[in-house]
PDB file of C-alpha atoms in Angstrom:
ATOM      1  CA  UNK A 750     121.807 122.067 156.601  1.00  0.00           C
ATOM      2  CA  UNK A 751     124.430 122.785 159.219  1.00  0.00           C
ATOM      3  CA  UNK A 752     124.185 122.367 162.977  1.00  0.00           C
ATOM      4  CA  UNK A 753     123.663 126.115 163.559  1.00  0.00           C
ATOM      5  CA  UNK A 754     120.682 126.048 161.170  1.00  0.00           C
ATOM      6  CA  UNK A 755     119.434 122.897 162.872  1.00  0.00           C
ATOM      7  CA  UNK A 756     119.642 124.564 166.289  1.00  0.00           C
ATOM      8  CA  UNK A 757     117.875 127.679 164.979  1.00  0.00           C
ATOM      9  CA  UNK A 758     115.088 125.515 163.544  1.00  0.00           C
ATOM     10  CA  UNK A 759     114.484 123.143 166.482  1.00  0.00           C
ATOM     11  CA  UNK A 760     116.507 124.339 169.471  1.00  0.00           C
ATOM     12  CA  UNK A 761     118.791 122.060 171.471  1.00  0.00           C
ATOM     13  CA  UNK A 762     115.869 120.629 173.460  1.00  0.00           C
ATOM     14  CA  UNK A 763     113.223 120.435 170.712  1.00  0.00           C
ATOM     15  CA  UNK A 764     109.500 120.238 171.035  1.00  0.00           C
ATOM     16  CA  UNK A 765     108.513 116.537 170.878  1.00  0.00           C
ATOM     17  CA  UNK A 766     106.363 117.263 167.815  1.00  0.00           C
ATOM     18  CA  UNK A 767     109.634 117.470 165.823  1.00  0.00           C
ATOM     19  CA  UNK A 768     110.916 114.081 166.975  1.00  0.00           C
ATOM     20  CA  UNK A 769     110.079 112.213 163.770  1.00  0.00           C
ATOM     21  CA  UNK A 770     111.660 114.923 161.620  1.00  0.00           C
ATOM     22  CA  UNK A 771     114.842 114.797 163.703  1.00  0.00           C
ATOM     23  CA  UNK A 772     114.907 111.000 163.589  1.00  0.00           C
ATOM     24  CA  UNK A 773     114.525 111.106 159.806  1.00  0.00           C
ATOM     25  CA  UNK A 774     117.388 113.604 159.462  1.00  0.00           C
ATOM     26  CA  UNK A 775     119.565 111.402 161.672  1.00  0.00           C
ATOM     27  CA  UNK A 776     118.767 108.300 159.625  1.00  0.00           C
ATOM     28  CA  UNK A 777     119.686 110.174 156.442  1.00  0.00           C
ATOM     29  CA  UNK A 778     122.924 111.392 157.983  1.00  0.00           C
ATOM     30  CA  UNK A 779     123.859 107.894 159.157  1.00  0.00           C
ATOM     31  CA  UNK A 780     123.602 106.694 155.543  1.00  0.00           C
ATOM     32  CA  UNK A 781     125.720 109.561 154.163  1.00  0.00           C
ATOM     33  CA  UNK A 782     129.116 107.951 153.630  1.00  0.00           C
ATOM     34  CA  UNK A 783     131.086 110.930 152.318  1.00  0.00           C
ATOM     35  CA  UNK A 784     130.651 113.213 155.352  1.00  0.00           C
ATOM     36  CA  UNK A 785     133.818 114.195 157.196  1.00  0.00           C
ATOM     37  CA  UNK A 786     132.359 116.706 159.668  1.00  0.00           C
ATOM     38  CA  UNK A 787     130.185 114.887 162.184  1.00  0.00           C
ATOM     39  CA  UNK A 788     128.953 117.914 164.137  1.00  0.00           C
ATOM     40  CA  UNK A 789     125.547 117.817 162.421  1.00  0.00           C
ATOM     41  CA  UNK A 790     125.175 114.122 163.273  1.00  0.00           C
ATOM     42  CA  UNK A 791     126.180 114.754 166.887  1.00  0.00           C
ATOM     43  CA  UNK A 792     123.727 117.650 167.180  1.00  0.00           C
ATOM     44  CA  UNK A 793     120.852 115.447 166.015  1.00  0.00           C
ATOM     45  CA  UNK A 794     121.853 112.828 168.602  1.00  0.00           C
ATOM     46  CA  UNK A 795     121.955 115.478 171.337  1.00  0.00           C
ATOM     47  CA  UNK A 796     118.470 116.651 170.376  1.00  0.00           C
ATOM     48  CA  UNK A 797     117.100 113.122 170.689  1.00  0.00           C
ATOM     49  CA  UNK A 798     118.991 112.695 173.975  1.00  0.00           C
ATOM     50  CA  UNK A 799     117.323 115.856 175.301  1.00  0.00           C
ATOM     51  CA  UNK A 800     113.878 114.543 174.323  1.00  0.00           C
ATOM     52  CA  UNK A 801     114.607 111.415 176.367  1.00  0.00           C
ATOM     53  CA  UNK A 802     112.653 108.738 174.481  1.00  0.00           C
ATOM     54  CA  UNK A 803     114.173 105.360 175.260  1.00  0.00           C
ATOM     55  CA  UNK A 804     113.209 104.130 171.789  1.00  0.00           C
ATOM     56  CA  UNK A 805     115.692 106.575 170.225  1.00  0.00           C
ATOM     57  CA  UNK A 806     118.769 105.042 171.831  1.00  0.00           C
ATOM     58  CA  UNK A 807     119.225 102.434 169.113  1.00  0.00           C
ATOM     59  CA  UNK A 808     119.193 105.090 166.394  1.00  0.00           C
ATOM     60  CA  UNK A 809     121.820 107.043 168.326  1.00  0.00           C
ATOM     61  CA  UNK A 810     123.746 103.776 168.687  1.00  0.00           C
ATOM     62  CA  UNK A 811     123.698 103.373 164.905  1.00  0.00           C
ATOM     63  CA  UNK A 812     125.072 106.899 164.556  1.00  0.00           C
ATOM     64  CA  UNK A 813     127.796 106.142 167.092  1.00  0.00           C
ATOM     65  CA  UNK A 814     128.722 102.950 165.219  1.00  0.00           C
ATOM     66  CA  UNK A 815     128.669 104.586 161.762  1.00  0.00           C
ATOM     67  CA  UNK A 816     132.461 104.678 161.648  1.00  0.00           C
ATOM     68  CA  UNK A 817     135.478 105.001 163.896  1.00  0.00           C
ATOM     69  CA  UNK A 818     135.277 108.792 163.998  1.00  0.00           C
ATOM     70  CA  UNK A 819     131.633 108.899 165.062  1.00  0.00           C
ATOM     71  CA  UNK A 820     132.347 106.154 167.575  1.00  0.00           C
ATOM     72  CA  UNK A 821     134.647 108.565 169.361  1.00  0.00           C
ATOM     73  CA  UNK A 822     132.747 111.755 168.588  1.00  0.00           C
ATOM     74  CA  UNK A 823     129.313 110.697 169.881  1.00  0.00           C
ATOM     75  CA  UNK A 824     129.422 110.521 173.672  1.00  0.00           C
ATOM     76  CA  UNK A 825     128.242 107.210 175.137  1.00  0.00           C
ATOM     77  CA  UNK A 826     126.003 109.139 177.529  1.00  0.00           C
ATOM     78  CA  UNK A 827     123.863 110.203 174.544  1.00  0.00           C
ATOM     79  CA  UNK A 828     122.547 106.644 174.436  1.00  0.00           C
ATOM     80  CA  UNK A 829     120.799 107.186 177.768  1.00  0.00           C
ATOM     81  CA  UNK A 830     118.528 110.198 177.358  1.00  0.00           C
ATOM     82  CA  UNK A 831     115.774 108.244 179.122  1.00  0.00           C
ATOM     83  CA  UNK A 832     118.186 107.372 181.944  1.00  0.00           C
ATOM     84  CA  UNK A 833     120.794 104.658 182.313  1.00  0.00           C
ATOM     85  CA  UNK A 834     118.620 102.078 184.096  1.00  0.00           C
ATOM     86  CA  UNK A 835     115.652 102.721 181.805  1.00  0.00           C
ATOM     87  CA  UNK A 836     117.871 102.220 178.753  1.00  0.00           C
ATOM     88  CA  UNK A 837     119.393  99.002 180.122  1.00  0.00           C
ATOM     89  CA  UNK A 838     115.925  97.658 180.910  1.00  0.00           C
ATOM     90  CA  UNK A 839     114.620  98.577 177.459  1.00  0.00           C
ATOM     91  CA  UNK A 840     117.574  96.972 175.655  1.00  0.00           C
ATOM     92  CA  UNK A 841     117.334  93.879 177.799  1.00  0.00           C
ATOM     93  CA  UNK A 842     113.784  93.372 176.489  1.00  0.00           C
ATOM     94  CA  UNK A 843     114.795  93.695 172.823  1.00  0.00           C
ATOM     95  CA  UNK A 844     115.527  90.614 170.776  1.00  0.00           C
ATOM     96  CA  UNK A 845     117.974  91.750 168.114  1.00  0.00           C
ATOM     97  CA  UNK A 846     121.729  91.761 167.640  1.00  0.00           C
ATOM     98  CA  UNK A 847     121.925  95.566 167.633  1.00  0.00           C
ATOM     99  CA  UNK A 848     120.337  95.788 171.090  1.00  0.00           C
ATOM    100  CA  UNK A 849     122.556  92.999 172.456  1.00  0.00           C
ATOM    101  CA  UNK A 850     125.703  94.768 171.230  1.00  0.00           C
ATOM    102  CA  UNK A 851     124.581  98.107 172.654  1.00  0.00           C
ATOM    103  CA  UNK A 852     123.640  96.548 175.984  1.00  0.00           C
ATOM    104  CA  UNK A 853     127.026  94.885 176.271  1.00  0.00           C
ATOM    105  CA  UNK A 854     128.771  98.153 175.395  1.00  0.00           C
ATOM    106  CA  UNK A 855     126.783 100.144 177.969  1.00  0.00           C
ATOM    107  CA  UNK A 856     127.505  97.617 180.696  1.00  0.00           C
ATOM    108  CA  UNK A 857     131.223  97.833 179.901  1.00  0.00           C
ATOM    109  CA  UNK A 858     131.066 101.631 180.066  1.00  0.00           C
ATOM    110  CA  UNK A 859     129.010 101.804 183.258  1.00  0.00           C
ATOM    111  CA  UNK A 860     131.884 101.876 185.787  1.00  0.00           C
ATOM    112  CA  UNK A 861     133.637 104.659 183.899  1.00  0.00           C
ATOM    113  CA  UNK A 862     131.077 106.741 182.046  1.00  0.00           C
ATOM    114  CA  UNK A 863     127.943 106.483 184.157  1.00  0.00           C
ATOM    115  CA  UNK A 864     129.195 107.105 187.681  1.00  0.00           C
ATOM    116  CA  UNK A 865     126.827 109.755 189.045  1.00  0.00           C
ATOM    117  CA  UNK A 866     125.299 110.143 185.572  1.00  0.00           C
ATOM    118  CA  UNK A 867     123.009 113.154 185.372  1.00  0.00           C
ATOM    119  CA  UNK A 868     121.103 113.968 182.219  1.00  0.00           C
ATOM    120  CA  UNK A 869     120.615 117.536 183.442  1.00  0.00           C
ATOM    121  CA  UNK A 870     124.383 117.995 183.776  1.00  0.00           C
ATOM    122  CA  UNK A 871     124.971 116.638 180.272  1.00  0.00           C
ATOM    123  CA  UNK A 872     122.283 118.924 178.815  1.00  0.00           C
ATOM    124  CA  UNK A 873     123.920 121.848 180.623  1.00  0.00           C
ATOM    125  CA  UNK A 874     127.296 120.781 179.200  1.00  0.00           C
ATOM    126  CA  UNK A 875     125.886 120.735 175.655  1.00  0.00           C
ATOM    127  CA  UNK A 876     124.256 124.138 176.133  1.00  0.00           C
ATOM    128  CA  UNK A 877     127.673 125.529 177.053  1.00  0.00           C
ATOM    129  CA  UNK A 878     129.229 123.669 174.115  1.00  0.00           C
ATOM    130  CA  UNK A 879     126.820 125.374 171.687  1.00  0.00           C
ATOM    131  CA  UNK A 880     126.842 128.709 173.529  1.00  0.00           C
ATOM    132  CA  UNK A 881     123.162 128.500 174.456  1.00  0.00           C
ATOM    133  CA  UNK A 882     121.934 130.282 177.579  1.00  0.00           C
TER     134      UNK A 882
END
């Protein structure tokens, strides 16, 4: 499946009833090692970002950390679909190395990437990116 098929199936801001399906597709894509085009992976992350469930940030983090290319390709803001403060608070309550690493990364990015952070503006940016009205 390509990102245009994915968008046709779910839309950029999917109905929450599709969340588990999207999460499953993202998990599968994270484990695909021979993929060179990461647009599909990014699109899945954007969909979860739009849904705004704080629990999804660690899955998006795994996608971002998949390799050097995805580290650059997946915007750090996608980790905070529930909001920056909500995400920091959630990660601070987790007790695993993945959450600690993500929390540290977000705090380092805060002064540069989260100044006047607005989820609505990022969603609008992605709609323009995909040519969605």
